[in-house]
Amino acid sequence: MQKQSERSFHNLIKSELALFLEHNRLIYPEKDTFKIDLHCHDLNSNVPDELLGRILNVSETWLPTSNLIGTLTKQGMEAFTITNHNNARSCFEMLDKGFDILVGAEFSCMVPDYQVRIHVLTYGFTPEQETILNKLRKNLYSFLDYTIANNLPTIWAHPLYHYKKSGTIPPDFFNKMALVFERFEVLNGQRDTWQNMLVKRWIEGLSRDKLDELSEKSGIEPGRFCRDPYRKSMSGGSDSHIGIFSGLTGTRLYIKDIDEKKKNKPLSELALEALRQGNMAAFGGHNNSEKMMITFLDYFCQIAIHGDDPGLLRILLHNGETHDKISALLVANGFAELRRHKVTMKFINLFHNSLTGIEPHFTKRWLIPNEYKPIFDQAKIMALTFQSNPVLAVETYSNSVYQIFNMLGKILNDRLSVKLNDLKPYRKSEVPDLNKIISRIELPSEFRMYLGTGTGQSRSEKSSKHSPDLISFLDGLSFPFLSSAIILSAHFVSARVLFNNRPLLNDFSKSLKSLEHPKRMLWLSDTWGDNNGVSMVLKSFLEEIRNRNLPIDIMVCSSTLKNEDHLVVINPQSEILIKFYKDQKYRVPNFLDIHHKFLNGEYDRIMCSTEGPMGLAALYLKHAYSVPAYFYMHTDWIFYSRKVLKIEKENQSRFRRILRAYYKAFDGLFVFNSDHLNWLTNKKMGLNKLSVFLTSHWPGSHFFPRPPAKKQLFKIKKNQPVILFAGRISYEKGVMDLPEMFKTIRSHIPEIQMVIAGSGPDEEKLKKVFPEAVYVGWVDSLDLPAIYSSSDILILPSKYDTFSCVVLESLSCGLPVIGYNTKGLKDIVSHNENGFLVSNTAEMIQYTVNYFNDSDLQNRIKKAALEISKTHNADQIVQKLLQNTGLAD
């Protein structure tokens, strides 16, 4: 993994911001300026702009106006405004109370010729004008005609964040907006610094000549919507909905001789004057996703506290696509589940109060279990930070939330481990039946089933027929699980909102030819140190990544490995030994660590090699950060499910649909053989042919023929013929077919010897039924060439492999291969040219015997084996992968 100091992008945008802030500090005399947060919200932003919030019928915030004004005052704001969505109720209410406030609102306006909704901050209007503005906001141009005619200053809020139902936004959209606006929000406290600095660069590039050029192309006169069309002003606002960060980002407004003018005019009137003149300078700080995360975390807490069931009919009948309504239904049920758990709700209340600066009373700590006390302490730290120094709140809150997430994860892991260890070991006949599990993956289509009254049998009776006591098993797990889910959801949604328009940000930066995000890929895998094909492929790729200094890092989950160059190691949040199932250890990565490392590592695309927890993490990152995700397919799960997992025929179709949904979630798949390519793109699987890429692998440079050393390596005669099996010794590899095949072959060639190189779960079983074979154990890659060179033919009894690395390795050492005419093997081996492809064990026996009985055939096949191996080289394979993932220049 590259060191932080070696990365340039985050440092570049931070430097850009620092220079911008310093320039703004000096642009106007400080004595003639005053501070205002031009973009903030309170409880009257009660109709969400996001569709999901409207379907759920939840407010955007429950923040009292007095709390917002108090926070703004604490942050040093001298003038005030409240810019709620499409209304200025809070401003008018404050005016009625005699409070000096600049009337403002954030209007959601439609740009009709592009069908894009944008947000326009508007100031200085009356209640009567507000009514007119709300009628006009369906057409931005009519809206702006009215504001310019009535001298109401407007600001285009967060220009790179807007709403469009479908399609992309053409470049001329921004060209047109450059002509219709003269004020732009450059520093938005809820947007990341990259977006903010892209807007700054764009505005700075709008020279007089550029604007005249755009005017000529669009037919819009520069002065139609702008009083001073060639002067573009830049503002700042916190865009805070929960009050925590109000006033941390804002605008310094300039009025010459302000002290004298304040004697005769209220500050709100002077603020309106400064806005009209465009005399403004933004201030704020560096933003990543932390502010948005904390905002959503508190928002989720408040929904759980204040929200209510939106009702099924509202969800079903509301405007929106099916996926929007499904999301709303899931979210509604999630919050309903939260409200059923008293302990979790206490945590949520504690969290919300701490985020808003309300310190929990010390006596409450006495009443909670010891394992929860560190969580209480972190909540107290957050509250005290808000009270003493809100500027430090972002860093402190982020650190505390991370600590709490880890604490919850440890509690969950400890409790789960105890419960799993308490389970009695299954007898073979009691091992969970995958067929029953798969057959139950469904939701009833009959409403009566949800009421517990099916056709003569209750839902509980039907579901519990073969199920363990899940209620008692889950007892004690709900609090840490649900609380962790809230924290992780806040991180996910914050990143999703910030980077939902990433394709636009990439296109925008390219058009500006500046601040382009680097191309970097994170490659995820659940396996690394294991002795299997996936690990071997990944280690070969890591070697190439290092040799070529490619913009790729591989991330694995391990409690023993350490970070290396281009290797990122995530510590498992849970590492559970399942005693009743073959002592299998499951590693669950810390998703929050993955979340942060993806952002801090400046990655912009994902590759994944396994379908386990890291596969879920890949999809999490894809949707959180709106980046392309690819899958490197190693396993033939259909064959594996049928032959190894013993999934019955009637459940194969359902299992295939699960795989289809999973693979379709990725933007592209890399497969090792043409059979898989054809299967994935057939009608049943339905993947786009353009998104499935046929790839290969290559033998390491150390794989080349060596002098035979049979006597030293295998303890046999130096001229004794040898059949080699190399790989994992497991049932699915077909190893249990070797004894009978070898017995028949030996009846024809008495001197022949079988050598087994490898290890695996069925090793001892094979040794019992096949004691006459020579077992050399697992062989290090550097020592394998000698094994291959000392053998005469490699036998592959497996019909399961998608692509066998040992095939290329053996061919590179001049060792021919005999195996079944399936999948990856037939894409490498040509029958009777550089090896043999057979249909059954009888053919495998016959061709093996023929091969050893024909010396001319042996010489010809060995020579051809060496030649075919040269066609699989790393240069071509790696370059094609870079092209298919968009990493190639």
PDB file of N, CA, C and O in Angstrom, residues 54-57 308-318 325 328-329 332-333:
ATOM      1  N   ARG A  54     -39.656  11.491   1.501  1.00  0.00           N
ATOM      2  CA  ARG A  54     -41.060  11.862   1.273  1.00  0.00           C
ATOM      3  C   ARG A  54     -41.965  10.630   1.350  1.00  0.00           C
ATOM      4  O   ARG A  54     -43.076  10.696   1.863  1.00  0.00           O
ATOM      5  N   ILE A  55     -41.496   9.510   0.829  1.00  0.00           N
ATOM      6  CA  ILE A  55     -42.292   8.286   0.907  1.00  0.00           C
ATOM      7  C   ILE A  55     -42.492   7.881   2.364  1.00  0.00           C
ATOM      8  O   ILE A  55     -43.584   7.475   2.775  1.00  0.00           O
ATOM      9  N   LEU A  56     -41.424   8.011   3.155  1.00  0.00           N
ATOM     10  CA  LEU A  56     -41.496   7.612   4.567  1.00  0.00           C
ATOM     11  C   LEU A  56     -42.209   8.647   5.433  1.00  0.00           C
ATOM     12  O   LEU A  56     -42.481   8.391   6.607  1.00  0.00           O
ATOM     13  N   ASN A  57     -42.471   9.827   4.848  1.00  0.00           N
ATOM     14  CA  ASN A  57     -43.199  10.880   5.564  1.00  0.00           C
ATOM     15  C   ASN A  57     -42.460  11.322   6.828  1.00  0.00           C
ATOM     16  O   ASN A  57     -43.044  11.435   7.908  1.00  0.00           O
ATOM     17  N   ASP A 308     -42.690   7.723  12.687  1.00  0.00           N
ATOM     18  CA  ASP A 308     -43.852   6.872  12.873  1.00  0.00           C
ATOM     19  C   ASP A 308     -44.009   5.999  11.637  1.00  0.00           C
ATOM     20  O   ASP A 308     -43.376   6.242  10.602  1.00  0.00           O
ATOM     21  N   ASP A 309     -44.843   4.999  11.737  1.00  0.00           N
ATOM     22  CA  ASP A 309     -45.104   4.107  10.608  1.00  0.00           C
ATOM     23  C   ASP A 309     -45.756   4.899   9.475  1.00  0.00           C
ATOM     24  O   ASP A 309     -46.841   5.468   9.658  1.00  0.00           O
ATOM     25  N   PRO A 310     -45.123   4.959   8.298  1.00  0.00           N
ATOM     26  CA  PRO A 310     -45.714   5.728   7.193  1.00  0.00           C
ATOM     27  C   PRO A 310     -46.965   5.074   6.623  1.00  0.00           C
ATOM     28  O   PRO A 310     -47.770   5.734   5.959  1.00  0.00           O
ATOM     29  N   GLY A 311     -47.146   3.777   6.860  1.00  0.00           N
ATOM     30  CA  GLY A 311     -48.308   3.070   6.330  1.00  0.00           C
ATOM     31  C   GLY A 311     -47.997   2.426   5.000  1.00  0.00           C
ATOM     32  O   GLY A 311     -47.345   3.025   4.133  1.00  0.00           O
ATOM     33  N   LEU A 312     -48.464   1.208   4.842  1.00  0.00           N
ATOM     34  CA  LEU A 312     -48.172   0.454   3.624  1.00  0.00           C
ATOM     35  C   LEU A 312     -48.790   1.100   2.392  1.00  0.00           C
ATOM     36  O   LEU A 312     -48.172   1.159   1.321  1.00  0.00           O
ATOM     37  N   LEU A 313     -50.006   1.624   2.514  1.00  0.00           N
ATOM     38  CA  LEU A 313     -50.668   2.242   1.357  1.00  0.00           C
ATOM     39  C   LEU A 313     -49.908   3.476   0.887  1.00  0.00           C
ATOM     40  O   LEU A 313     -49.781   3.718  -0.320  1.00  0.00           O
ATOM     41  N   ARG A 314     -49.404   4.269   1.826  1.00  0.00           N
ATOM     42  CA  ARG A 314     -48.623   5.453   1.434  1.00  0.00           C
ATOM     43  C   ARG A 314     -47.407   5.032   0.626  1.00  0.00           C
ATOM     44  O   ARG A 314     -47.086   5.629  -0.412  1.00  0.00           O
ATOM     45  N   ILE A 315     -46.724   3.996   1.098  1.00  0.00           N
ATOM     46  CA  ILE A 315     -45.524   3.527   0.398  1.00  0.00           C
ATOM     47  C   ILE A 315     -45.878   3.011  -0.991  1.00  0.00           C
ATOM     48  O   ILE A 315     -45.227   3.342  -1.984  1.00  0.00           O
ATOM     49  N   LEU A 316     -46.948   2.211  -1.076  1.00  0.00           N
ATOM     50  CA  LEU A 316     -47.299   1.593  -2.357  1.00  0.00           C
ATOM     51  C   LEU A 316     -47.847   2.596  -3.354  1.00  0.00           C
ATOM     52  O   LEU A 316     -47.611   2.485  -4.568  1.00  0.00           O
ATOM     53  N   LEU A 317     -48.584   3.613  -2.883  1.00  0.00           N
ATOM     54  CA  LEU A 317     -49.258   4.548  -3.783  1.00  0.00           C
ATOM     55  C   LEU A 317     -48.474   5.815  -4.054  1.00  0.00           C
ATOM     56  O   LEU A 317     -48.872   6.626  -4.891  1.00  0.00           O
ATOM     57  N   HIS A 318     -47.347   5.994  -3.386  1.00  0.00           N
ATOM     58  CA  HIS A 318     -46.557   7.209  -3.573  1.00  0.00           C
ATOM     59  C   HIS A 318     -45.854   7.183  -4.925  1.00  0.00           C
ATOM     60  O   HIS A 318     -45.597   6.129  -5.505  1.00  0.00           O
ATOM     61  N   LYS A 325     -39.763   2.143  -3.555  1.00  0.00           N
ATOM     62  CA  LYS A 325     -40.781   1.716  -2.603  1.00  0.00           C
ATOM     63  C   LYS A 325     -40.305   0.519  -1.791  1.00  0.00           C
ATOM     64  O   LYS A 325     -40.608   0.408  -0.600  1.00  0.00           O
ATOM     65  N   ALA A 328     -38.034   1.921   0.754  1.00  0.00           N
ATOM     66  CA  ALA A 328     -38.813   2.574   1.811  1.00  0.00           C
ATOM     67  C   ALA A 328     -39.430   1.551   2.754  1.00  0.00           C
ATOM     68  O   ALA A 328     -39.445   1.740   3.979  1.00  0.00           O
ATOM     69  N   LEU A 329     -39.923   0.454   2.195  1.00  0.00           N
ATOM     70  CA  LEU A 329     -40.527  -0.595   3.020  1.00  0.00           C
ATOM     71  C   LEU A 329     -39.496  -1.223   3.955  1.00  0.00           C
ATOM     72  O   LEU A 329     -39.760  -1.454   5.140  1.00  0.00           O
ATOM     73  N   ALA A 332     -38.577   1.384   6.654  1.00  0.00           N
ATOM     74  CA  ALA A 332     -39.660   1.524   7.628  1.00  0.00           C
ATOM     75  C   ALA A 332     -39.675   0.357   8.604  1.00  0.00           C
ATOM     76  O   ALA A 332     -39.843   0.534   9.816  1.00  0.00           O
ATOM     77  N   ASN A 333     -39.482  -0.845   8.089  1.00  0.00           N
ATOM     78  CA  ASN A 333     -39.459  -2.020   8.958  1.00  0.00           C
ATOM     79  C   ASN A 333     -38.223  -2.031   9.844  1.00  0.00           C
ATOM     80  O   ASN A 333     -38.267  -2.497  10.991  1.00  0.00           O
TER      81      ASN A 333
END
